[in-house]
Structure formats: structure tokens, C-alpha cells
Coordinates of C-alpha atoms in Angstrom, one line a residue:
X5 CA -39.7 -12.7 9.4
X6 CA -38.6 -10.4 6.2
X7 CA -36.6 -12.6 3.7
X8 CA -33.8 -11.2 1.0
X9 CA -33.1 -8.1 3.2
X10 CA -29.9 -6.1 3.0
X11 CA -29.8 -5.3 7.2
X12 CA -26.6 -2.6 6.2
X13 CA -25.2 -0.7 3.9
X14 CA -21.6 0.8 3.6
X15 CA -21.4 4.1 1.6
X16 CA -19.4 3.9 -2.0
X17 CA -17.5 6.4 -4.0
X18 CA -17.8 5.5 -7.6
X19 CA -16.5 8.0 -10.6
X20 CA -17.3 5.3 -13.4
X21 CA -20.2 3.9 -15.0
X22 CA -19.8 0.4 -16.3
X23 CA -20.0 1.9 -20.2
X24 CA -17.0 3.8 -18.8
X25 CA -15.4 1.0 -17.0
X26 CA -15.8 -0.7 -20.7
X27 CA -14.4 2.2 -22.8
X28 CA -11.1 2.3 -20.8
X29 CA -10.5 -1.5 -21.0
X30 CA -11.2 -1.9 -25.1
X31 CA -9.1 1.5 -25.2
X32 CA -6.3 -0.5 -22.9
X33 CA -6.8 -3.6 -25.7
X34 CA -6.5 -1.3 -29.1
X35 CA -3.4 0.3 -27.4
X36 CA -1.6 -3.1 -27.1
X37 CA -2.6 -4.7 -30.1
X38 CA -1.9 -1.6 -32.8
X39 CA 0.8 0.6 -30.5
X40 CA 2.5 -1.9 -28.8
X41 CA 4.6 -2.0 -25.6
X42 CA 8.4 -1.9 -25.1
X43 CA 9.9 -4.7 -23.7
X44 CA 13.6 -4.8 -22.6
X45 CA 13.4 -8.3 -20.8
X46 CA 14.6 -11.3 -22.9
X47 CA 12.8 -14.1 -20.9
X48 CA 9.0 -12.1 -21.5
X49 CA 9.8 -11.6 -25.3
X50 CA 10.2 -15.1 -25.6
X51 CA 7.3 -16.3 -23.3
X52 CA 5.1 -13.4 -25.6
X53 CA 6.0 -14.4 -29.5
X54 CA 5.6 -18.3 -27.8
X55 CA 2.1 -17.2 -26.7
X56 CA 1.0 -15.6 -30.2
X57 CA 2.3 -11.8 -29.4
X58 CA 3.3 -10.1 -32.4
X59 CA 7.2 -9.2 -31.8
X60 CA 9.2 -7.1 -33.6
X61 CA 12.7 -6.4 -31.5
X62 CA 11.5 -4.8 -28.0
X63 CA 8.1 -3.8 -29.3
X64 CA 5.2 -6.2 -28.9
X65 CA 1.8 -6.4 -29.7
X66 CA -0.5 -8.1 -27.4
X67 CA -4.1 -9.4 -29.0
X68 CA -6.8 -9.5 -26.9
X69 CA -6.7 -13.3 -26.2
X70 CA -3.6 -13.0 -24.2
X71 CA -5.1 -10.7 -22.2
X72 CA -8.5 -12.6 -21.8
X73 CA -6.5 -15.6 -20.7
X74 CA -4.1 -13.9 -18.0
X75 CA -7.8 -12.3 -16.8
X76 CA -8.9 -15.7 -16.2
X77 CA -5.8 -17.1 -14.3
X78 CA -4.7 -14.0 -12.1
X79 CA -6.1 -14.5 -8.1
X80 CA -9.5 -12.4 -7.5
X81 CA -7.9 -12.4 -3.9
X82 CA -4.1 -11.9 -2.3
X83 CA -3.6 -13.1 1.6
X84 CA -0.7 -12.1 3.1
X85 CA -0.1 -13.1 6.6
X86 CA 1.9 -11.5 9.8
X87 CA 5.8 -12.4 10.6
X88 CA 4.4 -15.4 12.8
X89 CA 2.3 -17.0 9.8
X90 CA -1.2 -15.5 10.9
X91 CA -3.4 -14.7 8.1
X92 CA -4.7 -11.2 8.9
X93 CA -4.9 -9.1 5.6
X94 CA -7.7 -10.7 2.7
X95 CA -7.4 -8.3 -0.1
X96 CA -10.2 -9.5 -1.9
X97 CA -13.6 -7.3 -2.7
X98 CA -13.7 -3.8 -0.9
X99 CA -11.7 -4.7 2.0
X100 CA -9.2 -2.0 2.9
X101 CA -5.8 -2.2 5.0
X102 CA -3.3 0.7 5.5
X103 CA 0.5 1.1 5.6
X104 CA 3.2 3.6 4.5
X105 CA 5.2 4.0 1.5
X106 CA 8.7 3.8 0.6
X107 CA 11.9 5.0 -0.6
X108 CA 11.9 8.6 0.6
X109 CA 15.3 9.7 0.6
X110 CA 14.5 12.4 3.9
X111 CA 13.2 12.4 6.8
X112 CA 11.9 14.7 9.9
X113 CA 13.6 14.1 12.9
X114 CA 11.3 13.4 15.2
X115 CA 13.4 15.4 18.2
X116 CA 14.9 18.4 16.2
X117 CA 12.4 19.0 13.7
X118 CA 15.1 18.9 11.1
X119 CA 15.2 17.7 7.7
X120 CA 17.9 15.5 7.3
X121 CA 18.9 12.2 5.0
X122 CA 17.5 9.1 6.3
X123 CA 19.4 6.1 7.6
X124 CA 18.4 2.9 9.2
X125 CA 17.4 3.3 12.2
X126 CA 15.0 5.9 10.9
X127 CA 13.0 3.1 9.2
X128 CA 13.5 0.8 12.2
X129 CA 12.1 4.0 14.2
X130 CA 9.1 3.7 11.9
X131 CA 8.7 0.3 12.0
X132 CA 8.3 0.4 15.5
X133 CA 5.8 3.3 15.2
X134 CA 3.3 0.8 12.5
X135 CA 3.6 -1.9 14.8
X136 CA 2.2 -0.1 18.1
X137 CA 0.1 2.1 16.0
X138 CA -3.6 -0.1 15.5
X139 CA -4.9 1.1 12.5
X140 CA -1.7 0.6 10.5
X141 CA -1.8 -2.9 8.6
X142 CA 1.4 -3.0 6.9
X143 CA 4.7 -1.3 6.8
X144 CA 6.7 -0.3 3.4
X145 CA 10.2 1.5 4.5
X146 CA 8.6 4.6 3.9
X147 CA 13.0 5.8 3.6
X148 CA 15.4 4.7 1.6
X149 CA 19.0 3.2 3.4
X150 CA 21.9 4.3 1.7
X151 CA 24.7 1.9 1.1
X152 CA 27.8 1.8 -1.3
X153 CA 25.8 -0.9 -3.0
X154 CA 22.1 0.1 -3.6
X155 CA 20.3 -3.4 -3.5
X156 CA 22.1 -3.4 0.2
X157 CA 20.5 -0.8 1.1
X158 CA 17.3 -2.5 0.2
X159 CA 18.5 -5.3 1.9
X160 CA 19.0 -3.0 5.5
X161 CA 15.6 -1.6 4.7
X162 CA 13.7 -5.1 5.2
X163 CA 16.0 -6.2 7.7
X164 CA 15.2 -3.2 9.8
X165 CA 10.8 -3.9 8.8
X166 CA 11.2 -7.6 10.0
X167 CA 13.3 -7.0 13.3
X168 CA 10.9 -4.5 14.6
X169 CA 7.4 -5.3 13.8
X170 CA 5.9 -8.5 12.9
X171 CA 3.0 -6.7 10.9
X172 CA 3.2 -7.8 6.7
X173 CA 6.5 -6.4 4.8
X174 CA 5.8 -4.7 1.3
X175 CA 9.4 -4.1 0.1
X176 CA 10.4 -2.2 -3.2
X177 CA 14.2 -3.4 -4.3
X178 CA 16.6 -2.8 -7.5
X179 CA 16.7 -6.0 -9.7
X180 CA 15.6 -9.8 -10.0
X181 CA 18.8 -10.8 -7.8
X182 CA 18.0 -8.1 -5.3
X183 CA 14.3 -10.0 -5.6
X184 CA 15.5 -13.2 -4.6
X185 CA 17.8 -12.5 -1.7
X186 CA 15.4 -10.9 0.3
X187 CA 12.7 -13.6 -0.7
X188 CA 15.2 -16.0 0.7
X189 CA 15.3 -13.8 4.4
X190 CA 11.9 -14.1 4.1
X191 CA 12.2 -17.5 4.0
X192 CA 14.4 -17.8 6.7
X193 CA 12.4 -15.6 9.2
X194 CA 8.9 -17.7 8.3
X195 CA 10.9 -21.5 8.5
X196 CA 11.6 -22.3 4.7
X197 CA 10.0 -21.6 1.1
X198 CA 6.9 -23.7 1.6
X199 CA 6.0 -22.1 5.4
X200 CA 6.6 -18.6 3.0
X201 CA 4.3 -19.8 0.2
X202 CA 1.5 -20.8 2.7
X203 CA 1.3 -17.6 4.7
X204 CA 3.7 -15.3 3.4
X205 CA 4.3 -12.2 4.7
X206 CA 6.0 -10.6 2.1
X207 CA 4.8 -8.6 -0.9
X208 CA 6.9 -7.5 -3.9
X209 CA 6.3 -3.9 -5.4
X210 CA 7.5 -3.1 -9.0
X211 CA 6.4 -0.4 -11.6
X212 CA 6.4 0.3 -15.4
X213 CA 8.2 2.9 -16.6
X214 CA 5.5 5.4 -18.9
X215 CA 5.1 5.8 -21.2
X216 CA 4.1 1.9 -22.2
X217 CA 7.5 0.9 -20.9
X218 CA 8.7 -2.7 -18.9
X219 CA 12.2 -2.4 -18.1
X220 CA 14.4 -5.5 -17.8
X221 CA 14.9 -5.0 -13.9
X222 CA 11.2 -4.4 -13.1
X223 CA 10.5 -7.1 -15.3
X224 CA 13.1 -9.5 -13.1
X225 CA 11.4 -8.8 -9.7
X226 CA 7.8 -10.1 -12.0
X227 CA 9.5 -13.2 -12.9
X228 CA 11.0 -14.0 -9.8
X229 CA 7.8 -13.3 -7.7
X230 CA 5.9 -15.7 -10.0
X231 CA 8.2 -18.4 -9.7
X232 CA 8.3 -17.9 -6.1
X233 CA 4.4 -17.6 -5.9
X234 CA 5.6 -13.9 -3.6
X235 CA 3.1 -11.6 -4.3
X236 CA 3.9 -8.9 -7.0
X237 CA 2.3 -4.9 -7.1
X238 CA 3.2 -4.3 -10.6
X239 CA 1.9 -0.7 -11.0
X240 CA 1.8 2.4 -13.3
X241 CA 3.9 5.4 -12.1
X242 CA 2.9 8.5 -14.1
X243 CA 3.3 12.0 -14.5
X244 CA -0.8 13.1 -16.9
X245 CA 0.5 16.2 -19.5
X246 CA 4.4 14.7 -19.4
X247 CA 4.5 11.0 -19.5
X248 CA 0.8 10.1 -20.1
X249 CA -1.7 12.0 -21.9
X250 CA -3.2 15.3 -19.7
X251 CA -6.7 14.1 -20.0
X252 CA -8.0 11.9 -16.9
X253 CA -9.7 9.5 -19.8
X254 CA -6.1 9.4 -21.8
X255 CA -4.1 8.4 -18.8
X256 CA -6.4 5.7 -17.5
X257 CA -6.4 4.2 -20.9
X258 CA -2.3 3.8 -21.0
X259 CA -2.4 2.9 -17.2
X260 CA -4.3 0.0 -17.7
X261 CA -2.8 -0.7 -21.0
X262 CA 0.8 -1.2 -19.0
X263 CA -1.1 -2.8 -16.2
X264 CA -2.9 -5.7 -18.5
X265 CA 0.5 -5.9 -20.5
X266 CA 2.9 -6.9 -17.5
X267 CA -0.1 -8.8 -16.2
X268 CA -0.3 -10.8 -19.3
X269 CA 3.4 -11.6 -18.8
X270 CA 3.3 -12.5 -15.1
X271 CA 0.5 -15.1 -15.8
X272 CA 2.0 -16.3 -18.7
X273 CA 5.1 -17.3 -16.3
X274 CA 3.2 -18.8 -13.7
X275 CA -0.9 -18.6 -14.2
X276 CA -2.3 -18.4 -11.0
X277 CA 0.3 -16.6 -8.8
X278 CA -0.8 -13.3 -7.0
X279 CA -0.8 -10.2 -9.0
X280 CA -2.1 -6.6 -7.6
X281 CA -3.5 -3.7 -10.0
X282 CA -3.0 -0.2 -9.6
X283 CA -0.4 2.9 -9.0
X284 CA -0.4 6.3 -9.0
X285 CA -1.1 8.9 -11.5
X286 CA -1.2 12.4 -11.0
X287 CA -0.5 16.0 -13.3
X288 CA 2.1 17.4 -13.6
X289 CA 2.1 21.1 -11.7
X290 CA 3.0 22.6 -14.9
X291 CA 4.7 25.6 -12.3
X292 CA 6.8 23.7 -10.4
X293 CA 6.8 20.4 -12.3
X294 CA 6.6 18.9 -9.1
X295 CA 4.4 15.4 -9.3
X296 CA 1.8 16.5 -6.5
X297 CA 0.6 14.4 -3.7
X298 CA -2.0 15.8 -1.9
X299 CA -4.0 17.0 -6.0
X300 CA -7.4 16.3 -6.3
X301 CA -6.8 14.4 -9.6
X302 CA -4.4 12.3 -8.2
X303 CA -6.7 10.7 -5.4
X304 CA -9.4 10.9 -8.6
X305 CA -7.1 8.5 -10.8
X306 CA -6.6 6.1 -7.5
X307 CA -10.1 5.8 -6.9
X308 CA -10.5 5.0 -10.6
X309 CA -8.0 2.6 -10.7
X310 CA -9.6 0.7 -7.7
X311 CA -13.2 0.9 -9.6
X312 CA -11.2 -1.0 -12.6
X313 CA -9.4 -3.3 -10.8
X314 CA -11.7 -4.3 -8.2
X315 CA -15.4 -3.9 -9.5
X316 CA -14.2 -4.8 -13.2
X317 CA -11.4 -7.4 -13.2
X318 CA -11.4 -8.5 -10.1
X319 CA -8.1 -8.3 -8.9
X320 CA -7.0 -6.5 -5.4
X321 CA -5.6 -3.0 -6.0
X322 CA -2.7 -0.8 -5.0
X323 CA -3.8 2.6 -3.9
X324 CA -2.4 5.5 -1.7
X325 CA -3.9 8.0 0.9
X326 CA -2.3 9.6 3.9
X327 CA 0.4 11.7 1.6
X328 CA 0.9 15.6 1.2
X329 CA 2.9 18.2 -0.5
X330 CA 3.3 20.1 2.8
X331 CA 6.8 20.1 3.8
X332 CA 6.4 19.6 7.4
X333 CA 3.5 17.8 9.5
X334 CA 1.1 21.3 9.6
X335 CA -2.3 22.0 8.5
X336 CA -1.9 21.1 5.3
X337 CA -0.4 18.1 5.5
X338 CA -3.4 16.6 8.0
X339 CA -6.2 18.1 5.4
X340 CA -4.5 16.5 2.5
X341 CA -4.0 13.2 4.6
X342 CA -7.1 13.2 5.6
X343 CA -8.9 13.6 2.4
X344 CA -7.3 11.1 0.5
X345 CA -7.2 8.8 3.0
X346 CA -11.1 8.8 2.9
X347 CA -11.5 8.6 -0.6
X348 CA -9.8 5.6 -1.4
X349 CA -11.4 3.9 1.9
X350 CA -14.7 4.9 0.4
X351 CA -13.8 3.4 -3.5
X352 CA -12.6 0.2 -1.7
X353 CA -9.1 0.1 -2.0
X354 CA -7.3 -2.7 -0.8
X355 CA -3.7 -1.9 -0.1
X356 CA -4.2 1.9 0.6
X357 CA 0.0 3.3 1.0
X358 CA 2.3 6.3 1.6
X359 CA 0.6 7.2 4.7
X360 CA 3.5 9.0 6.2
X361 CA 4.5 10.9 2.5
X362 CA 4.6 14.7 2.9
X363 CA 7.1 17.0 0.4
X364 CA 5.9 15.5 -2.6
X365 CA 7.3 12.3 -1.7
X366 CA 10.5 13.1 -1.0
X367 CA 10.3 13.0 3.0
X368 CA 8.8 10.6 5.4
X369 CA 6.7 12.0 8.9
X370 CA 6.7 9.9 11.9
X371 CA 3.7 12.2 12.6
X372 CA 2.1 11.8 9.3
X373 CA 2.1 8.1 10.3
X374 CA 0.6 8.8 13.9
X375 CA -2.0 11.5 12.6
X376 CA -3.0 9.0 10.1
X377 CA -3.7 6.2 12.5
X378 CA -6.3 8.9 14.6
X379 CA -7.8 9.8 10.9
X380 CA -8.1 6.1 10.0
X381 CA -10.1 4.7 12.8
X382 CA -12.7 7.8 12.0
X383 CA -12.9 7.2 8.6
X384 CA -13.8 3.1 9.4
X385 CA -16.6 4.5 11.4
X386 CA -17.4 6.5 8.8
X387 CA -17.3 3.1 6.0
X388 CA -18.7 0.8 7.9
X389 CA -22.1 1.5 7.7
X390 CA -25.2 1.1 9.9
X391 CA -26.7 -2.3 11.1
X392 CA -30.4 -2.8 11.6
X393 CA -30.7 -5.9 13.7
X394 CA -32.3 -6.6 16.7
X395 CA -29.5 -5.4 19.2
X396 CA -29.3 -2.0 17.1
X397 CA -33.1 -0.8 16.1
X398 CA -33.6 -1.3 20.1
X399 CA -37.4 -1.0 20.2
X400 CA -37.2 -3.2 23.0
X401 CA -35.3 -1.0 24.6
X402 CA -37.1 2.0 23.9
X403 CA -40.0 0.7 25.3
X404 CA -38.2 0.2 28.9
X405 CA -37.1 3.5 29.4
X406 CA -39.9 4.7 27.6
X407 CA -41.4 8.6 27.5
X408 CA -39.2 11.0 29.4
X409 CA -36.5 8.9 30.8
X410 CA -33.0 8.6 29.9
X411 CA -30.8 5.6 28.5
X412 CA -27.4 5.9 30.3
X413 CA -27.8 3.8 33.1
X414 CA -29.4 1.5 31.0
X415 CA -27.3 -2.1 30.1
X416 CA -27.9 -2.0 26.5
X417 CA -26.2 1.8 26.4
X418 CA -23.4 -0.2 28.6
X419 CA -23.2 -3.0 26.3
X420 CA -22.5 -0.8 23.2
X421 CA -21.5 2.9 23.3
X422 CA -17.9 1.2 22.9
X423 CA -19.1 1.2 19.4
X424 CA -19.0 4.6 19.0
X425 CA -16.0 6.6 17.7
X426 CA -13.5 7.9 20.8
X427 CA -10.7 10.4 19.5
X428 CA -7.6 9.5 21.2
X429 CA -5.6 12.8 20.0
X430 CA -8.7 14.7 19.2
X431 CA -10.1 17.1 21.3
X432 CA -13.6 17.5 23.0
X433 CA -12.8 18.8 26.3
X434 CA -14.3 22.2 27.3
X435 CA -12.3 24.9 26.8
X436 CA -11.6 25.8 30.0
X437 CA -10.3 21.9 30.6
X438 CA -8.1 22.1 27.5
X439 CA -6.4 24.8 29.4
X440 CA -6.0 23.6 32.5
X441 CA -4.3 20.5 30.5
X442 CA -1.8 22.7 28.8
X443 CA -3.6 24.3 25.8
X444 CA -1.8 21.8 23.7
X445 CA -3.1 21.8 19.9
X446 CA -2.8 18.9 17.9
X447 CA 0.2 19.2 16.0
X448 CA 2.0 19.1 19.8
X449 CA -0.2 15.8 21.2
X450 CA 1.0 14.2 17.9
X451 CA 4.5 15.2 18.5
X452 CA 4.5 13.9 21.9
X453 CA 3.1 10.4 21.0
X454 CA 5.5 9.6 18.5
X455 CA 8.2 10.6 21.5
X456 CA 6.1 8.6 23.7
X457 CA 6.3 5.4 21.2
X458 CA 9.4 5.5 20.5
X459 CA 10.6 5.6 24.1
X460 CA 8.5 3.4 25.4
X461 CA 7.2 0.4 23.2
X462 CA 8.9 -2.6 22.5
X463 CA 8.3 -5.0 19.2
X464 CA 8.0 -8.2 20.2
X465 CA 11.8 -9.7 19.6
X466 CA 12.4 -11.3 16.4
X467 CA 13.8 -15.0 17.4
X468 CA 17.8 -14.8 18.0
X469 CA 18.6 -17.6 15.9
X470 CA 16.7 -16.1 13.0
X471 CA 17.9 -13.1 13.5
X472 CA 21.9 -14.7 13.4
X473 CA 20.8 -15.8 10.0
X474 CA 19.6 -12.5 8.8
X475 CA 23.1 -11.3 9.6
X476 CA 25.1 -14.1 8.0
X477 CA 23.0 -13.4 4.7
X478 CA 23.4 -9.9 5.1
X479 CA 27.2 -10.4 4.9
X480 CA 26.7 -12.9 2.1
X481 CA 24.8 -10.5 0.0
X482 CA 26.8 -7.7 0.9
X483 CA 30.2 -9.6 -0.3
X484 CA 28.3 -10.7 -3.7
X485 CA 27.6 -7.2 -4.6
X486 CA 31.2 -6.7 -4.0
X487 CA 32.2 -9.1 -6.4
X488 CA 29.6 -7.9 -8.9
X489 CA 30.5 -4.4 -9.0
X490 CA 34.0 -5.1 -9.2
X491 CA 33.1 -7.5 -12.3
X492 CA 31.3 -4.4 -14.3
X493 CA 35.1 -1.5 -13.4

């Protein structure tokens, strides 16, 4: 018997050494103690000169310490559960889960092709979609509601998450108000604020505003989630050559300057409650000036971002795949999918989001979402790595069927080619039976399963009485954004 053996191996994608790793985080410290963030949130100036920040109106200056300190506190690991309170994603290490974005204003219409504003049933549609779809772990709203009140139209998009799937909610919203309303329907759907706390199904996603920016309502949904111990994604959002530098070196150092800043205020509110790294940072096309989803930098910067966050501080990371530029589910849009899908899989992203994104971000793709689910159960075969036990090096095996005879009527070929990848909207069919089955290519199987989802599966039923309360706080919330808008005329 062999002792301190490694029996398997998962492959890693790695773009920084840990000199580099370094450089970037003393770069991130010099930034905040001589440049200095803006801070437009009354509450986190006071909690930052109390701490020893160095304030001087809005701009603060952050020494090292605080950061050190806020490193020590924050969670090296974020569980968040299902609707019914089961613990199913541990965002911790290089463990990866994958779900869809949010807040695209259009959509595809899954029956007339056409692009068209989205409304709520388009992200109960989707909703639906995640939770019969096996490889996607979460749901965001992936569309944005529109209401004459914006933070209702936040409030529709969760409502519509919760009622049809009971997969973990991820929900971006406009303010600290906005924040606690729909913490307190997650409350009500999980049985109270401690049941929430416990297994809490509910994550909270905020961002800074580059360059080196916290804005007061961002800065609300931090506070609240600390209090509330809800889970907060606090991440950078920027555009390298317009609002961070154009160098991949220059906009890592501001992104994790922002991210160690607003971390340093979270933990300073509550030490100890959950806090994800990361975001999204891409060029600029300096052509179109679009912010582009499917360029190689962009997927670059993620997988950077993971390295930092979860190799060198320890904390679970934000990070997107399953995006495009393409303006319609085509070839395009499944290469770039597919790509950066696999490269933040393989730096060991946790929360891996905007599967479903093509047109820059500006449309969602019910067949985005399904093609991504195919692409995603290949790439975990592709991750996982090989295992060299007993059961898999087989030499007992091979010595039964031994020279010249064949293993597929033997039980351990029964007991285990389950393990190997089977397409479900790939094909490998001869020709010949591809066209006796219609000739279909993929884009048309993929079309036909969303169909086939959507007329055909049923979420399991949120509870009646829960869903009775939803609507009652709907209405409340919905009357006190009346009353608030009619305060500011």
C-alpha cells in the first residue's frame, strides 16, 4: 500500500503567478491609501473615519490595516440553499455552479423568433426552463420587468424566480429599501428571518460604479445584506480604455482596489457576514463602443479575478460564461458560450453567470440557457479529472477478458460506462440516420426543447398560503412606492 498519493487530478487554468497575484493586491493597497475612493453613503463614511480611514468629504483613504482586518473576518465559504431549505451550492475552493444573469431589457421569443421587450412571464418562462434544465444551479432574472415604479419591477422579477423554480434566487434590485422588501418575501417563503439566515436561498448582487466609485444605493443593498447576514456580490463593472485603465495589469489593480474598498466597509458593518469577489471587466470595442461579451480579454479578466479571489484571499467569486455578442442563438453565440463557459470552469469559479446573455447583454435566449446546459455537463467531464483506484485502473478486469476478447458484455463495462459523457442534443448518429430522423441541426433540436419545456414541465407549486403572502406584500410594496414617488413631485 502507497501512502501520500494524489489518486486524481483536475486540470487548472491559471494566468497569474503568485509574484503577480502580489503585485496586483499592494497595487489595490497604494491605490486606496494615496488615491482614495469616493464614497456617497453617509453610514460607511462614518463607520471608515471611526475605523482610522482618512476622510476628507466623499473621498476616503483606506490603510492597509483596514483591509488586513476585513481579510480576516470575511467567510472563506458562502452556502446558499434551495427554496425548501436544502443546502446544495458550497461556494468554497474551486467548486463551480451555473445560472443566468439579469436585467436584460429584451428578449427572443421563443415561438416567433422576434425580438421584443421583456415582461414577466418571460422570466417566469425562464425560471421554469433553469429548474427542469440539470446543469443549471441558480437562476438570476436574466430580464428586467417593467413597472411604473422600478424597485416593483424588481419585486415581480423575484416573485416570478421563487413561484416557478425552487433552485437558489440571485436577485439584483434599485436601493436599500428595495433590499429589504424582497429580503422579507424571502423570509416569508423560507418560514421567518432565522429559517432565512440558516439556509438561505437568496443572494444579493450589487456593483461599484468605476472608476473607484460606491454609490449611496449600491452601498444600501451592502448594509442591509450585512445586517441581514443575506449574502452580498459586491462586484466591479468596467469598461478597460474608458472607465479603467486599457492595460489588463491597470484594470485588475482598480478592480480589486473597489473590491477590497466596499469589502472593507461590509465587514466593518457586520464582520463575518458572507461577501463574494469578482465582476466583469472587458475593453471597450473602440468601433462600436459596445462593452463585448463573448472578447477574449473579458473571460481573461474573469478568470483572473477568480485566481485573486479564490487562490489569494480566499473568498468565493462572481464570474460569467455562457454570454455572446451574437444577436440571435447562431453559431456564434454557441462558440462564444462555449468558450467562456470552459474557461471559468477550468480557473474555478464559483458562481459562474449570464448564461443565457447574447447581444452584448442586452437580450436574454431561452436557447442560450438550454445550449448551455448540453455544453456544461461536457465541460464537467472535461474538469473533473481522472481517478486511479481500484474500480478504474481495472487490471483485474483486464486479466478476465484478457488477449483478444472484448469488454462489453462484461459487468464492470455495465457497472460504469454511465460515467461516460452522453450528448443529449448532440449528434453521433450516422448520417444516413440523422436523415431518416429529419436532418434536424442543432440550432432546431435546441428550439424544440425549449418548446418542449415549456409545454410540458411543471415546477413544483410554491405553497398557496405562501404564495397569498407574496401577493399581500406585493400590494404593500407596490402602495409604498406610491406614496414615495408622490413625496419627491
Amino acid at each position: 500500500m502507497k501512502s501520500n498519493i494524489c489518486i486524481q487530478n483536475a486540470p487548472m487554468l491559471r494566468y497569474l503567478t503568485k509574484d503577480q497575484m502580489d503585485e496586483i493586491h499592494y497595487a489595490g493597497l497604494e491605490i486606496l491609501e494615496r488615491t482614495g475612493v469616493q464614497v456617497y453613503h453617509e453610514e460607511s463614511l462614518d463607520l471608515l473615519k471611526s475605523a482610522g480611514a482618512i476622510v476628507e468629504g466623499t473621498l476616503v483613504r483606506i490603510p492597509e490595516f483596514l483591509v488586513k482586518k476585513a481579510l480576516v473576518t470575511v467567510p472563506s465559504r458562502v452556502i446558499l440553499a434551495d427554496r425548501e431549505g436544502k443546502r446544495c451550492m458550497f461556494l468554497e475552493g474551486r467548486r463551480s455552479y451555473f445560472g443566468t444573469g439579469s436585467c436584460c431589457p429584451y428578449t427572443i421569443d421563443p415561438y416567433t423568433g422576434e425580438r421584443r421587450l421583456a415582461t414577466k412571464n418571460d422570466v417566469a418562462n425562464m425560471a421554469k426552463i433553469c429548474d427542469y434544465l440539470p446543469n443549471i444551479d441558480f437562476l438570476m432574472s436574466t430580464n428586467l420587468v417593467r413597472d411604473t415604479y422600478p424597485e416593483i419591477g424588481y419585486i415581480h422579477e423575484f416573485d416570478a424566480m421563487v413561484r416557478n423554480s425552487t433552485k437558489p434566487v440571485i436577485v439584483s434590485l434599485q436601493d436599500g429599501q428595495n433590499t429589504r422588501d424582497i429580503i422579507e418575501m424571502a423570509e416569508t417563503v423560507a418560514g421567518g428571518p432565522d429559517k432565512l439566515r440558516k439556509n438561505c436561498f437568496l443572494a444579493v448582487y450589487s456593483e461599484t460604479t468605476a472608476p473607484l466609485r460606491h454609490s449611496k444605493d449600491a452601498l444600501e443593498k451592502v448594509m442591509v445584506c450585512a445586517e441581514k447576514w443575506v449574502p452580498i456580490i459586491h462586484t466591479v463593472g468596467q469598461m478597460a480604455g474608458a472607465t479603467s485603465p486599457v492595460t489588463m495589469a491597470g484594470a485588475l489593480a482598480q478592480a480589486n482596489a473597489e473590491l477590497l474598498s466596499v469589502l472593507v466597509i461590509h465587514q466593518l458593518k457586520q464582520p463575518g457576514a458572507p461577501f463574494l469577489y469578482g465582476g466583469t471587466i472587458t475593453p471597450i470595442d473602440m468601433r462600436t463602443m459596445a462593452h463585448p461579451y463573448g472578447a477574449p480579454e473579458f473571460h481573461v479578466f474573469s478568470a483572473c479575478l477568480t485566481e485573486l479571489g479564490v487562490d489569494y484571499y480566499k473568498i468565493p467569486v462572481f464570474s460569467t460564461g455562457g454570454c455572446s455578442d451574437a444577436k440571435t442563438f447562431d453559431q456564434q453565440a454557441a462558440a462564444e458560450a462555449t468558450y467562456s463557459l470552459l474557461l471559468s470552469a477550468l480557473s474555478g469559479g464559483n458562481l459562474i453567470h449570464d448564461i443565457g446573455f447574447i447581444d452584448s447583454g442586452l437580450t436574454s435566449s431561452l436557447a442560450e440557457i438550454v445550449f448551455s446546459n448540453e455544453v456544461i455537463e461536457m465541460i464537467k467531464h472535461v474538469v473533473r479529472g481522472i481517478s486511479y483506484g481500484d474500480e478504474e485502473i481495472a487490471l483485474d478486469v483486464i486479466d478476465r477478458v484478457g488477449p483478444g476478447g472484448h469488454y462489453l458484455g462484461d459487468e464492470h463495462t455495465l457497472n460504469n460506462f454511465k460515467r461516460i459523457y452522453s450528448p443529449q442534443l448532440f449528434t453521433r448518429e450516422s448520417y444516413a440516420s440523422w436523415v431518416n430522423n429529419g436532418s434536424k441541426n442543432l440550432g432546431e433540436k435546441v428550439d424544440e426543447k425549449v418548446k418542449n419545456i415549456l409545454e410540458t414541465y411543471t415546477p413544483k407549486p410554491l405553497d398557496a398560503e405562501i404564495c397569498k403572502a407574496l401577493d399581500s406584500l406585493i400590494d404593500r410594496f407596490t402602495r409604498e412606492a406610491a406614496e414615495r414617488n408622490k413625496a419627491k413631485v
